[in-house]
């Protein structure tokens, strides 16, 4: 992407013939990667991409096209400032006037172009902030909590993980509804359901449940990586050091009629991992036949700079783990897009997926299949049912704010609310912090992620030139007129004096 932020240049649209040192304005509905590259090739002074107030009003093919372009925009480093702005009446008015002025430059008559250019109003786009600077002391917070199982000290532990941060080409517009607001929503609902089961001795299972809302998921799962290091390498007592049954990572669960269990190594028969896989298959086949389920096996590629899924962080440390998602591939552009907004979430599908996971997890923890429970037994009904309204309200809260890792610190309102929410249902809830390695950081964050841009209505430079020419012409005519008037006056005087002399 770009590290530049300062801007002071004249506005144009892509219809203009000359874009050099101009602020090129584009609307999302008309945006294309070719036009974007054209602006960069012509050394534009800046690019402003105007987003609609409601993403749902944009045709799906336009949204999909932009989502596919976003990784290219991020991968291409450029010195040109690139801004994203949400449209309003004033901004659209500026855009329309600028487009009209830019389009007129293609007229056949040079005189018409000159006249229109001289008389039209233009806009000077100016930012008042400072240039972006690297942040050397960034911090990524995560939140953990637990439910302790009943009976004995060496109980197996099931770890439930979801990263809360979002990602996209513009951090302040990255709301991450499906990726990974949906994963956090499911994690919180599972915490609520199992906290009720663990409240009563009769339904208190013999498993520890460890919940982890991780930060820095979009930055190679930094929060999870450091959390594992602290729990496995730097402490003598941790649930992760004991008997870990499996780690279940939740990612992109808010839409679609398919679920995929992503694994780095297929689970062996007789393990609890394999039991969970079979329970998922059985619950889906007996209660939700419309859902397509599959296991996706992908080996960890340590040569890649970025891991594919969060469970790979655990698999590297030899902990049994997998990720459940409605996406079949980790390369899906939905995971890193500012187009991932609340309107794209299907609450019915989110509720159904939550129930599938909860039912399968419960059958494993309570060993219901071996106890003869029928495959179509619905556990979460009546007072224990999945609360669709609560899932919807949590999704509204999560997707109403940007959650890029650069914007979340330990004192942010979002993190404090998340910690409070988890504290309602879990024990020993606390934050875990990842600090930057100042000597060799894996990532570099920059400030100036959001700036105010002012648009000043101005006349073009040629207007000043023509005005100077007109003034010079006026003064020249006046000078000639004064000179001629003086000559005429002297001639009249001479004529009037001649009779008297005679």
Tab-separated table of C-alpha atoms in Angstrom:
chain	number	residue	atom	x	y	z
A	1	UNK	CA	0.000	0.000	0.000
A	2	UNK	CA	1.039	3.563	0.569
A	3	UNK	CA	2.816	5.329	3.428
A	4	UNK	CA	2.108	8.801	2.065
A	5	UNK	CA	-0.663	10.879	3.550
A	6	UNK	CA	-0.079	14.568	2.807
A	7	UNK	CA	-2.088	15.981	-0.084
A	8	UNK	CA	-2.461	19.411	-1.709
A	9	UNK	CA	-3.503	19.166	-5.327
A	10	UNK	CA	-6.300	19.871	-7.806
A	11	UNK	CA	-9.160	17.381	-8.221
A	12	UNK	CA	-9.794	15.428	-11.442
A	13	UNK	CA	-11.644	12.284	-12.442
A	14	UNK	CA	-10.253	9.498	-14.605
A	15	UNK	CA	-12.006	10.990	-17.653
A	16	UNK	CA	-9.420	13.795	-17.730
A	17	UNK	CA	-6.638	13.519	-20.299
A	18	UNK	CA	-3.921	14.642	-17.891
A	19	UNK	CA	-3.797	13.186	-14.366
A	20	UNK	CA	-0.231	14.120	-13.457
A	21	UNK	CA	-0.053	15.832	-10.043
A	22	UNK	CA	-3.851	15.748	-9.772
A	23	UNK	CA	-6.086	14.224	-7.118
A	24	UNK	CA	-7.974	11.549	-9.063
A	25	UNK	CA	-11.475	10.886	-7.737
A	26	UNK	CA	-13.242	7.558	-8.433
A	27	UNK	CA	-16.574	6.120	-7.354
A	28	UNK	CA	-16.701	2.478	-6.353
A	29	UNK	CA	-19.479	1.726	-8.855
A	30	UNK	CA	-17.202	2.928	-11.678
A	31	UNK	CA	-13.931	1.662	-10.198
A	32	UNK	CA	-11.592	-0.651	-12.079
A	33	UNK	CA	-8.026	-1.750	-11.475
A	34	UNK	CA	-7.065	-0.512	-14.938
A	35	UNK	CA	-8.204	3.020	-14.075
A	36	UNK	CA	-6.380	2.837	-10.761
A	37	UNK	CA	-3.159	1.799	-12.482
A	38	UNK	CA	-3.661	4.520	-15.104
A	39	UNK	CA	-3.692	7.134	-12.355
A	40	UNK	CA	-0.500	5.698	-10.850
A	41	UNK	CA	1.265	5.457	-14.219
A	42	UNK	CA	0.501	9.105	-14.953
A	43	UNK	CA	2.011	10.137	-11.590
A	44	UNK	CA	-1.214	11.303	-10.026
A	45	UNK	CA	-0.820	13.366	-6.892
A	46	UNK	CA	-3.372	11.264	-4.998
A	47	UNK	CA	-6.313	8.901	-5.466
A	48	UNK	CA	-9.643	9.212	-3.640
A	49	UNK	CA	-12.033	6.247	-3.906
A	50	UNK	CA	-15.608	7.144	-2.946
A	51	UNK	CA	-17.578	4.376	-1.239
A	52	UNK	CA	-21.394	4.281	-1.026
A	53	UNK	CA	-23.036	4.723	2.346
A	54	UNK	CA	-24.668	1.294	2.009
A	55	UNK	CA	-22.619	-1.535	0.543
A	56	UNK	CA	-25.833	-3.523	0.052
A	57	UNK	CA	-26.892	-1.024	-2.623
A	58	UNK	CA	-23.867	-1.894	-4.764
A	59	UNK	CA	-24.273	-4.694	-7.349
A	60	UNK	CA	-22.686	-7.917	-6.157
A	61	UNK	CA	-20.456	-8.210	-9.209
A	62	UNK	CA	-18.960	-4.786	-8.414
A	63	UNK	CA	-18.385	-5.792	-4.780
A	64	UNK	CA	-16.789	-9.088	-5.769
A	65	UNK	CA	-14.562	-7.372	-8.334
A	66	UNK	CA	-13.295	-4.862	-5.781
A	67	UNK	CA	-12.675	-7.597	-3.192
A	68	UNK	CA	-10.497	-9.402	-5.717
A	69	UNK	CA	-8.590	-6.179	-6.438
A	70	UNK	CA	-7.877	-5.304	-2.778
A	71	UNK	CA	-4.942	-7.740	-2.343
A	72	UNK	CA	-3.316	-6.286	-5.463
A	73	UNK	CA	-3.727	-2.761	-4.123
A	74	UNK	CA	-2.132	-3.777	-0.827
A	75	UNK	CA	0.717	-5.649	-2.480
A	76	UNK	CA	1.633	-2.747	-4.774
A	77	UNK	CA	3.761	-0.266	-2.845
A	78	UNK	CA	3.242	3.315	-4.040
A	79	UNK	CA	4.217	6.782	-2.905
A	80	UNK	CA	0.856	8.142	-4.032
A	81	UNK	CA	-1.572	8.817	-1.151
A	82	UNK	CA	-4.682	6.639	-1.510
A	83	UNK	CA	-7.775	7.711	0.398
A	84	UNK	CA	-11.177	6.107	0.893
A	85	UNK	CA	-14.160	8.286	1.736
A	86	UNK	CA	-17.827	7.481	2.341
A	87	UNK	CA	-20.075	9.468	0.056
A	88	UNK	CA	-22.452	12.215	1.152
A	89	UNK	CA	-24.273	14.958	-0.743
A	90	UNK	CA	-21.379	17.426	-0.623
A	91	UNK	CA	-18.811	14.874	-1.749
A	92	UNK	CA	-21.014	13.677	-4.606
A	93	UNK	CA	-21.566	17.293	-5.675
A	94	UNK	CA	-17.793	17.848	-5.761
A	95	UNK	CA	-17.366	14.638	-7.747
A	96	UNK	CA	-20.060	15.521	-10.316
A	97	UNK	CA	-18.672	19.021	-10.860
A	98	UNK	CA	-15.147	17.653	-11.183
A	99	UNK	CA	-16.278	14.980	-13.629
A	100	UNK	CA	-18.097	17.541	-15.776
A	101	UNK	CA	-14.951	19.670	-15.894
A	102	UNK	CA	-12.743	16.652	-16.654
A	103	UNK	CA	-15.029	15.291	-19.395
A	104	UNK	CA	-15.198	18.659	-21.190
A	105	UNK	CA	-11.481	18.415	-21.890
A	106	UNK	CA	-12.246	15.918	-24.634
A	107	UNK	CA	-14.274	18.450	-26.713
A	108	UNK	CA	-13.347	18.879	-30.352
A	109	UNK	CA	-12.913	22.628	-30.239
A	110	UNK	CA	-9.827	23.992	-28.508
A	111	UNK	CA	-11.585	27.312	-28.014
A	112	UNK	CA	-14.460	25.596	-26.202
A	113	UNK	CA	-12.048	23.742	-23.973
A	114	UNK	CA	-10.169	26.958	-23.210
A	115	UNK	CA	-13.354	28.872	-22.451
A	116	UNK	CA	-14.817	26.102	-20.280
A	117	UNK	CA	-11.551	25.623	-18.428
A	118	UNK	CA	-11.282	29.327	-17.709
A	119	UNK	CA	-14.855	29.708	-16.455
A	120	UNK	CA	-15.396	26.402	-14.606
A	121	UNK	CA	-14.994	26.024	-10.860
A	122	UNK	CA	-12.363	23.528	-9.689
A	123	UNK	CA	-11.516	22.009	-6.324
A	124	UNK	CA	-8.237	21.935	-4.474
A	125	UNK	CA	-8.000	18.875	-2.196
A	126	UNK	CA	-5.891	19.561	0.905
A	127	UNK	CA	-5.039	17.559	4.032
A	128	UNK	CA	-3.699	19.290	7.095
A	129	UNK	CA	-2.196	16.302	8.924
A	130	UNK	CA	1.432	15.268	9.142
A	131	UNK	CA	3.161	12.590	7.117
A	132	UNK	CA	2.730	8.988	8.330
A	133	UNK	CA	5.360	7.680	10.728
A	134	UNK	CA	6.207	4.168	11.861
A	135	UNK	CA	4.966	3.152	15.323
A	136	UNK	CA	7.710	1.388	17.251
A	137	UNK	CA	5.811	0.511	20.429
A	138	UNK	CA	2.577	-1.044	19.151
A	139	UNK	CA	0.698	-3.510	21.339
A	140	UNK	CA	-1.761	-6.265	20.402
A	141	UNK	CA	-4.147	-7.346	23.190
A	142	UNK	CA	-6.099	-10.611	23.464
A	143	UNK	CA	-8.651	-11.849	26.025
A	144	UNK	CA	-8.860	-15.286	27.633
A	145	UNK	CA	-11.257	-16.941	30.071
A	146	UNK	CA	-12.070	-20.454	31.252
A	147	UNK	CA	-14.638	-22.868	32.611
A	148	UNK	CA	-13.105	-25.478	34.916
A	149	UNK	CA	-14.327	-29.053	34.575
A	150	UNK	CA	-15.644	-31.198	37.409
A	151	UNK	CA	-13.571	-33.917	39.038
A	152	UNK	CA	-9.840	-34.414	39.268
A	153	UNK	CA	-6.955	-32.124	38.497
A	154	UNK	CA	-5.645	-33.590	35.234
A	155	UNK	CA	-8.756	-33.032	33.146
A	156	UNK	CA	-8.568	-32.761	29.348
A	157	UNK	CA	-8.938	-29.245	27.976
A	158	UNK	CA	-10.895	-28.105	24.934
A	159	UNK	CA	-9.652	-24.751	23.614
A	160	UNK	CA	-12.049	-22.542	21.633
A	161	UNK	CA	-10.380	-19.728	19.680
A	162	UNK	CA	-11.453	-16.879	17.389
A	163	UNK	CA	-9.523	-13.774	16.362
A	164	UNK	CA	-11.444	-10.520	16.741
A	165	UNK	CA	-9.522	-8.149	14.451
A	166	UNK	CA	-10.502	-7.214	10.913
A	167	UNK	CA	-8.494	-6.286	7.845
A	168	UNK	CA	-8.826	-4.417	4.574
A	169	UNK	CA	-7.245	-1.848	2.313
A	170	UNK	CA	-8.449	0.972	4.620
A	171	UNK	CA	-8.122	0.188	8.368
A	172	UNK	CA	-10.773	2.689	9.499
A	173	UNK	CA	-13.317	1.069	7.161
A	174	UNK	CA	-12.468	-2.546	8.057
A	175	UNK	CA	-15.501	-3.778	9.999
A	176	UNK	CA	-14.924	-7.500	9.380
A	177	UNK	CA	-18.487	-8.720	9.847
A	178	UNK	CA	-17.992	-12.294	8.643
A	179	UNK	CA	-14.221	-12.362	9.112
A	180	UNK	CA	-14.141	-12.533	11.944
A	181	UNK	CA	-17.075	-10.938	13.735
A	182	UNK	CA	-19.049	-14.120	13.130
A	183	UNK	CA	-16.344	-16.233	14.795
A	184	UNK	CA	-16.335	-14.024	17.904
A	185	UNK	CA	-20.161	-14.100	17.997
A	186	UNK	CA	-20.153	-17.900	18.004
A	187	UNK	CA	-17.403	-17.987	20.657
A	188	UNK	CA	-19.393	-15.715	22.973
A	189	UNK	CA	-22.587	-17.716	22.478
A	190	UNK	CA	-20.732	-20.967	23.235
A	191	UNK	CA	-19.343	-19.342	26.393
A	192	UNK	CA	-22.882	-18.410	27.450
A	193	UNK	CA	-24.322	-21.879	26.757
A	194	UNK	CA	-21.585	-23.889	28.460
A	195	UNK	CA	-21.436	-21.543	31.442
A	196	UNK	CA	-25.051	-22.512	32.122
A	197	UNK	CA	-24.262	-26.208	31.755
A	198	UNK	CA	-21.250	-25.853	34.063
A	199	UNK	CA	-23.333	-24.061	36.695
A	200	UNK	CA	-25.112	-27.260	37.813
A	201	UNK	CA	-23.305	-30.284	39.157
A	202	UNK	CA	-25.571	-32.640	37.208
A	203	UNK	CA	-24.454	-31.131	33.879
A	204	UNK	CA	-20.925	-30.122	34.872
A	205	UNK	CA	-18.668	-31.979	32.419
A	206	UNK	CA	-15.239	-33.443	33.086
A	207	UNK	CA	-13.507	-31.116	30.602
A	208	UNK	CA	-11.842	-27.755	31.064
A	209	UNK	CA	-12.999	-25.214	28.485
A	210	UNK	CA	-10.529	-22.466	27.585
A	211	UNK	CA	-11.833	-19.543	25.496
A	212	UNK	CA	-9.411	-17.247	23.698
A	213	UNK	CA	-10.364	-14.119	21.698
A	214	UNK	CA	-7.081	-13.446	19.955
A	215	UNK	CA	-5.707	-10.214	18.539
A	216	UNK	CA	-3.483	-9.772	15.515
A	217	UNK	CA	-5.149	-12.594	13.633
A	218	UNK	CA	-4.764	-10.741	10.358
A	219	UNK	CA	-1.060	-10.277	11.068
A	220	UNK	CA	-0.075	-13.940	10.979
A	221	UNK	CA	-1.919	-14.657	14.243
A	222	UNK	CA	0.548	-12.732	16.392
A	223	UNK	CA	-1.668	-12.814	19.480
A	224	UNK	CA	-1.984	-16.605	19.318
A	225	UNK	CA	1.705	-17.093	18.603
A	226	UNK	CA	2.851	-15.113	21.651
A	227	UNK	CA	0.102	-16.602	23.850
A	228	UNK	CA	1.361	-20.089	23.031
A	229	UNK	CA	4.952	-19.077	23.725
A	230	UNK	CA	4.040	-17.627	27.118
A	231	UNK	CA	1.917	-20.643	28.103
A	232	UNK	CA	4.196	-23.387	26.800
A	233	UNK	CA	7.686	-21.936	27.191
A	234	UNK	CA	7.576	-19.363	29.976
A	235	UNK	CA	5.323	-20.821	32.643
A	236	UNK	CA	5.195	-23.934	34.820
A	237	UNK	CA	1.416	-24.152	35.079
A	238	UNK	CA	-0.979	-23.772	32.189
A	239	UNK	CA	-4.008	-25.562	30.786
A	240	UNK	CA	-2.166	-25.693	27.468
A	241	UNK	CA	0.683	-27.659	29.036
A	242	UNK	CA	-1.635	-30.310	30.368
A	243	UNK	CA	-3.928	-32.670	28.500
A	244	UNK	CA	-5.249	-30.693	25.495
A	245	UNK	CA	-8.057	-32.674	23.864
A	246	UNK	CA	-8.213	-30.401	20.802
A	247	UNK	CA	-8.284	-26.752	19.744
A	248	UNK	CA	-11.337	-25.535	17.807
A	249	UNK	CA	-10.780	-22.309	15.846
A	250	UNK	CA	-13.835	-20.374	14.601
A	251	UNK	CA	-13.523	-18.354	11.406
A	252	UNK	CA	-16.087	-16.905	8.936
A	253	UNK	CA	-19.325	-18.603	9.956
A	254	UNK	CA	-21.891	-15.958	9.028
A	255	UNK	CA	-23.380	-17.144	5.738
A	256	UNK	CA	-23.700	-19.920	3.163
A	257	UNK	CA	-24.960	-23.499	3.240
A	258	UNK	CA	-21.645	-25.232	3.705
A	259	UNK	CA	-19.215	-25.936	6.525
A	260	UNK	CA	-15.623	-27.093	6.167
A	261	UNK	CA	-13.311	-28.463	8.826
A	262	UNK	CA	-9.773	-27.385	7.901
A	263	UNK	CA	-7.026	-29.627	9.260
A	264	UNK	CA	-3.245	-29.800	8.909
A	265	UNK	CA	-3.272	-33.542	9.564
A	266	UNK	CA	-6.331	-35.815	9.308
A	267	UNK	CA	-7.389	-36.908	12.815
A	268	UNK	CA	-6.727	-40.521	13.723
A	269	UNK	CA	-9.493	-42.856	14.800
A	270	UNK	CA	-9.846	-43.155	18.521
A	271	UNK	CA	-8.810	-39.555	19.199
A	272	UNK	CA	-11.159	-36.879	20.469
A	273	UNK	CA	-10.440	-34.922	17.274
A	274	UNK	CA	-11.829	-37.778	15.219
A	275	UNK	CA	-14.827	-38.048	17.540
A	276	UNK	CA	-15.625	-34.352	17.025
A	277	UNK	CA	-15.343	-34.771	13.239
A	278	UNK	CA	-17.792	-37.686	13.313
A	279	UNK	CA	-20.188	-35.822	15.587
A	280	UNK	CA	-20.193	-32.858	13.192
A	281	UNK	CA	-20.980	-35.158	10.277
A	282	UNK	CA	-23.776	-36.876	12.211
A	283	UNK	CA	-25.413	-33.695	13.514
A	284	UNK	CA	-25.395	-32.105	10.067
A	285	UNK	CA	-26.676	-35.236	8.287
A	286	UNK	CA	-29.503	-35.867	10.765
A	287	UNK	CA	-30.604	-32.330	11.647
A	288	UNK	CA	-29.354	-30.016	8.870
A	289	UNK	CA	-29.284	-32.019	5.619
A	290	UNK	CA	-29.266	-28.817	3.561
A	291	UNK	CA	-25.716	-28.067	4.787
A	292	UNK	CA	-22.799	-29.403	2.762
A	293	UNK	CA	-19.969	-30.591	5.044
A	294	UNK	CA	-16.427	-31.651	4.206
A	295	UNK	CA	-13.001	-31.955	5.760
A	296	UNK	CA	-10.286	-29.959	3.972
A	297	UNK	CA	-6.743	-31.237	4.470
A	298	UNK	CA	-3.932	-28.764	3.870
A	299	UNK	CA	-0.385	-29.257	5.088
A	300	UNK	CA	1.363	-26.332	6.756
A	301	UNK	CA	3.708	-24.559	4.371
A	302	UNK	CA	6.415	-23.044	6.549
A	303	UNK	CA	7.974	-21.430	3.465
A	304	UNK	CA	4.984	-19.082	3.204
A	305	UNK	CA	5.210	-15.726	4.957
A	306	UNK	CA	1.635	-16.022	6.244
A	307	UNK	CA	-0.139	-19.034	7.725
A	308	UNK	CA	-3.432	-20.047	6.149
A	309	UNK	CA	-5.595	-20.614	9.261
A	310	UNK	CA	-5.304	-19.969	12.972
A	311	UNK	CA	-5.211	-23.672	13.892
A	312	UNK	CA	-1.821	-23.900	12.174
A	313	UNK	CA	-0.278	-21.879	15.030
A	314	UNK	CA	-1.328	-24.684	17.406
A	315	UNK	CA	-0.387	-27.485	15.024
A	316	UNK	CA	3.162	-26.101	14.777
A	317	UNK	CA	3.391	-26.570	18.560
A	318	UNK	CA	2.055	-30.137	18.180
A	319	UNK	CA	-1.359	-29.396	19.642
A	320	UNK	CA	-4.327	-31.107	17.919
A	321	UNK	CA	-6.287	-28.308	16.226
A	322	UNK	CA	-8.612	-27.468	13.355
A	323	UNK	CA	-10.610	-24.528	11.992
A	324	UNK	CA	-14.288	-24.596	11.078
A	325	UNK	CA	-15.485	-22.145	8.416
A	326	UNK	CA	-18.005	-21.820	5.620
A	327	UNK	CA	-15.087	-20.958	3.304
A	328	UNK	CA	-13.473	-23.830	1.444
A	329	UNK	CA	-10.234	-21.951	0.764
A	330	UNK	CA	-8.109	-19.680	2.945
A	331	UNK	CA	-7.457	-17.538	-0.135
A	332	UNK	CA	-11.034	-16.276	-0.330
A	333	UNK	CA	-10.953	-12.478	-0.706
A	334	UNK	CA	-13.769	-12.094	1.843
A	335	UNK	CA	-11.284	-12.588	4.690
A	336	UNK	CA	-9.414	-9.346	3.985
A	337	UNK	CA	-11.864	-6.837	2.586
A	338	UNK	CA	-13.535	-3.576	3.572
A	339	UNK	CA	-16.572	-4.951	1.710
A	340	UNK	CA	-17.129	-7.438	4.558
A	341	UNK	CA	-19.976	-5.516	6.176
A	342	UNK	CA	-23.015	-6.340	8.316
A	343	UNK	CA	-25.334	-6.621	5.308
A	344	UNK	CA	-23.434	-9.705	4.147
A	345	UNK	CA	-24.248	-11.655	7.334
A	346	UNK	CA	-27.133	-14.133	7.223
A	347	UNK	CA	-28.324	-14.299	10.835
A	348	UNK	CA	-30.254	-17.513	10.199
A	349	UNK	CA	-27.119	-19.202	8.843
A	350	UNK	CA	-25.038	-17.864	11.758
A	351	UNK	CA	-27.561	-19.224	14.267
A	352	UNK	CA	-27.676	-22.588	12.489
A	353	UNK	CA	-23.874	-22.878	12.398
A	354	UNK	CA	-23.660	-21.979	16.089
A	355	UNK	CA	-26.122	-24.717	16.894
A	356	UNK	CA	-24.260	-27.292	14.790
A	357	UNK	CA	-20.988	-26.545	16.581
A	358	UNK	CA	-22.628	-26.465	20.020
A	359	UNK	CA	-24.465	-29.755	19.458
A	360	UNK	CA	-21.367	-31.567	18.170
A	361	UNK	CA	-19.160	-30.182	20.943
A	362	UNK	CA	-21.681	-31.173	23.609
A	363	UNK	CA	-21.994	-34.701	22.254
A	364	UNK	CA	-18.194	-35.072	22.467
A	365	UNK	CA	-17.791	-33.564	25.935
A	366	UNK	CA	-20.652	-35.586	27.441
A	367	UNK	CA	-19.918	-38.697	25.338
A	368	UNK	CA	-23.571	-38.880	24.289
A	369	UNK	CA	-23.128	-41.139	21.270
A	370	UNK	CA	-21.486	-43.904	23.306
A	371	UNK	CA	-24.270	-43.492	25.869
A	372	UNK	CA	-26.851	-44.302	23.190
A	373	UNK	CA	-28.200	-40.811	22.458
A	374	UNK	CA	-29.976	-40.757	19.044
A	375	UNK	CA	-28.355	-38.833	16.203
A	376	UNK	CA	-31.315	-36.452	15.869
A	377	UNK	CA	-31.371	-35.556	19.578
A	378	UNK	CA	-31.688	-31.773	19.886
A	379	UNK	CA	-29.856	-30.686	23.010
A	380	UNK	CA	-30.214	-26.914	22.857
A	381	UNK	CA	-33.952	-26.377	23.018
A	382	UNK	CA	-36.422	-24.529	25.259
A	383	UNK	CA	-34.497	-22.651	27.977
A	384	UNK	CA	-31.140	-23.700	26.521
A	385	UNK	CA	-31.779	-22.769	22.911
A	386	UNK	CA	-29.437	-20.692	20.794
A	387	UNK	CA	-30.535	-17.057	21.131
A	388	UNK	CA	-30.788	-15.659	17.628
A	389	UNK	CA	-31.605	-12.170	18.934
A	390	UNK	CA	-28.466	-12.143	21.072
A	391	UNK	CA	-26.302	-13.336	18.183
A	392	UNK	CA	-27.799	-10.598	16.041
A	393	UNK	CA	-27.166	-7.881	18.629
A	394	UNK	CA	-23.555	-9.049	19.124
A	395	UNK	CA	-23.042	-8.987	15.360
A	396	UNK	CA	-24.506	-5.462	15.214
A	397	UNK	CA	-22.067	-4.352	17.908
A	398	UNK	CA	-19.032	-6.001	16.324
A	399	UNK	CA	-19.727	-4.794	12.779
A	400	UNK	CA	-20.559	-1.232	13.829
A	401	UNK	CA	-16.894	-0.364	14.409
A	402	UNK	CA	-13.549	-0.887	12.687
A	403	UNK	CA	-11.439	-3.532	14.414
A	404	UNK	CA	-8.145	-3.340	12.554
A	405	UNK	CA	-5.284	-4.388	14.831
A	406	UNK	CA	-3.691	-0.936	14.499
A	407	UNK	CA	-6.789	0.654	16.085
A	408	UNK	CA	-7.220	-1.637	19.121
A	409	UNK	CA	-5.224	-1.054	22.284
A	410	UNK	CA	-5.617	-2.361	25.821
A	411	UNK	CA	-7.767	0.613	26.881
A	412	UNK	CA	-10.059	0.694	23.846
A	413	UNK	CA	-13.812	0.645	24.393
A	414	UNK	CA	-14.152	-2.403	22.175
A	415	UNK	CA	-11.657	-4.484	24.148
A	416	UNK	CA	-13.092	-3.443	27.512
A	417	UNK	CA	-16.584	-4.389	26.330
A	418	UNK	CA	-15.345	-7.744	25.029
A	419	UNK	CA	-13.576	-8.438	28.323
A	420	UNK	CA	-16.705	-7.495	30.281
A	421	UNK	CA	-18.901	-9.719	28.099
A	422	UNK	CA	-16.616	-12.718	28.526
A	423	UNK	CA	-16.443	-12.008	32.259
A	424	UNK	CA	-20.204	-12.490	32.541
A	425	UNK	CA	-19.875	-16.179	31.683
A	426	UNK	CA	-16.258	-17.216	32.247
A	427	UNK	CA	-13.801	-17.332	35.141
A	428	UNK	CA	-10.279	-15.882	35.351
A	429	UNK	CA	-10.909	-13.520	32.439
A	430	UNK	CA	-7.826	-11.455	31.667
A	431	UNK	CA	-5.994	-9.703	28.881
A	432	UNK	CA	-2.860	-10.975	27.223
A	433	UNK	CA	-0.585	-8.455	25.491
A	434	UNK	CA	1.830	-8.780	22.592
A	435	UNK	CA	4.435	-6.030	22.375
A	436	UNK	CA	6.518	-5.167	19.340
A	437	UNK	CA	10.037	-6.484	19.122
A	438	UNK	CA	11.845	-3.197	18.519
A	439	UNK	CA	15.002	-4.894	17.243
A	440	UNK	CA	13.349	-7.179	14.691
A	441	UNK	CA	9.593	-6.550	14.364
A	442	UNK	CA	7.590	-8.926	12.183
A	443	UNK	CA	5.291	-6.085	11.191
A	444	UNK	CA	5.491	-2.300	11.147
A	445	UNK	CA	2.388	-0.235	11.910
A	446	UNK	CA	1.995	3.374	10.822
A	447	UNK	CA	0.001	6.257	12.269
A	448	UNK	CA	-2.161	8.742	10.313
A	449	UNK	CA	-4.725	6.077	9.418
A	450	UNK	CA	-7.497	8.655	9.276
A	451	UNK	CA	-7.304	12.268	8.141
A	452	UNK	CA	-9.596	15.164	7.324
A	453	UNK	CA	-9.458	16.294	3.714
A	454	UNK	CA	-10.712	19.766	2.820
A	455	UNK	CA	-12.015	20.677	-0.638
A	456	UNK	CA	-11.558	24.341	-1.558
A	457	UNK	CA	-13.479	25.768	-4.493
A	458	UNK	CA	-10.936	27.472	-6.740
A	459	UNK	CA	-10.579	28.815	-10.260
A	460	UNK	CA	-8.041	27.000	-12.436
A	461	UNK	CA	-4.588	28.461	-13.057
A	462	UNK	CA	-5.521	29.339	-16.648
A	463	UNK	CA	-8.226	31.622	-15.236
A	464	UNK	CA	-5.520	33.698	-13.558
A	465	UNK	CA	-3.579	33.781	-16.815
A	466	UNK	CA	-6.572	34.893	-18.856
A	467	UNK	CA	-7.483	37.428	-16.195
A	468	UNK	CA	-3.932	38.817	-16.362
A	469	UNK	CA	-4.169	39.006	-20.157
A	470	UNK	CA	-7.518	40.806	-19.927
A	471	UNK	CA	-6.154	43.274	-17.377
A	472	UNK	CA	-3.072	43.884	-19.495
A	473	UNK	CA	-5.264	44.411	-22.561
A	474	UNK	CA	-7.498	46.805	-20.633
A	475	UNK	CA	-4.536	48.777	-19.379
A	476	UNK	CA	-3.072	48.846	-22.872
A	477	UNK	CA	-6.327	50.157	-24.357
A	478	UNK	CA	-6.577	52.712	-21.571
A	479	UNK	CA	-2.995	53.803	-22.153
A	480	UNK	CA	-3.552	54.206	-25.891
A	481	UNK	CA	-6.817	56.025	-25.236
A	482	UNK	CA	-5.135	58.439	-22.830
A	483	UNK	CA	-2.289	59.052	-25.260
A	484	UNK	CA	-4.688	59.670	-28.131
A	485	UNK	CA	-6.902	61.878	-25.966
A	486	UNK	CA	-3.879	64.033	-25.003
A	487	UNK	CA	-2.824	64.391	-28.637
A	488	UNK	CA	-6.352	65.359	-29.632
A	489	UNK	CA	-6.557	67.876	-26.807
A	490	UNK	CA	-3.308	69.599	-27.907
A	491	UNK	CA	-4.488	69.742	-31.506
A	492	UNK	CA	-7.729	71.403	-30.451
A	493	UNK	CA	-5.802	73.913	-28.371
A	494	UNK	CA	-3.595	74.836	-31.303
A	495	UNK	CA	-6.550	75.276	-33.599
A	496	UNK	CA	-8.312	77.494	-31.074
A	497	UNK	CA	-5.233	79.775	-30.671
A	498	UNK	CA	-4.558	80.404	-34.379
A	499	UNK	CA	-7.357	83.048	-34.991
A	500	UNK	CA	-6.265	85.163	-32.035
A	501	UNK	CA	-2.671	85.269	-33.213
A	502	UNK	CA	-3.852	86.586	-36.632
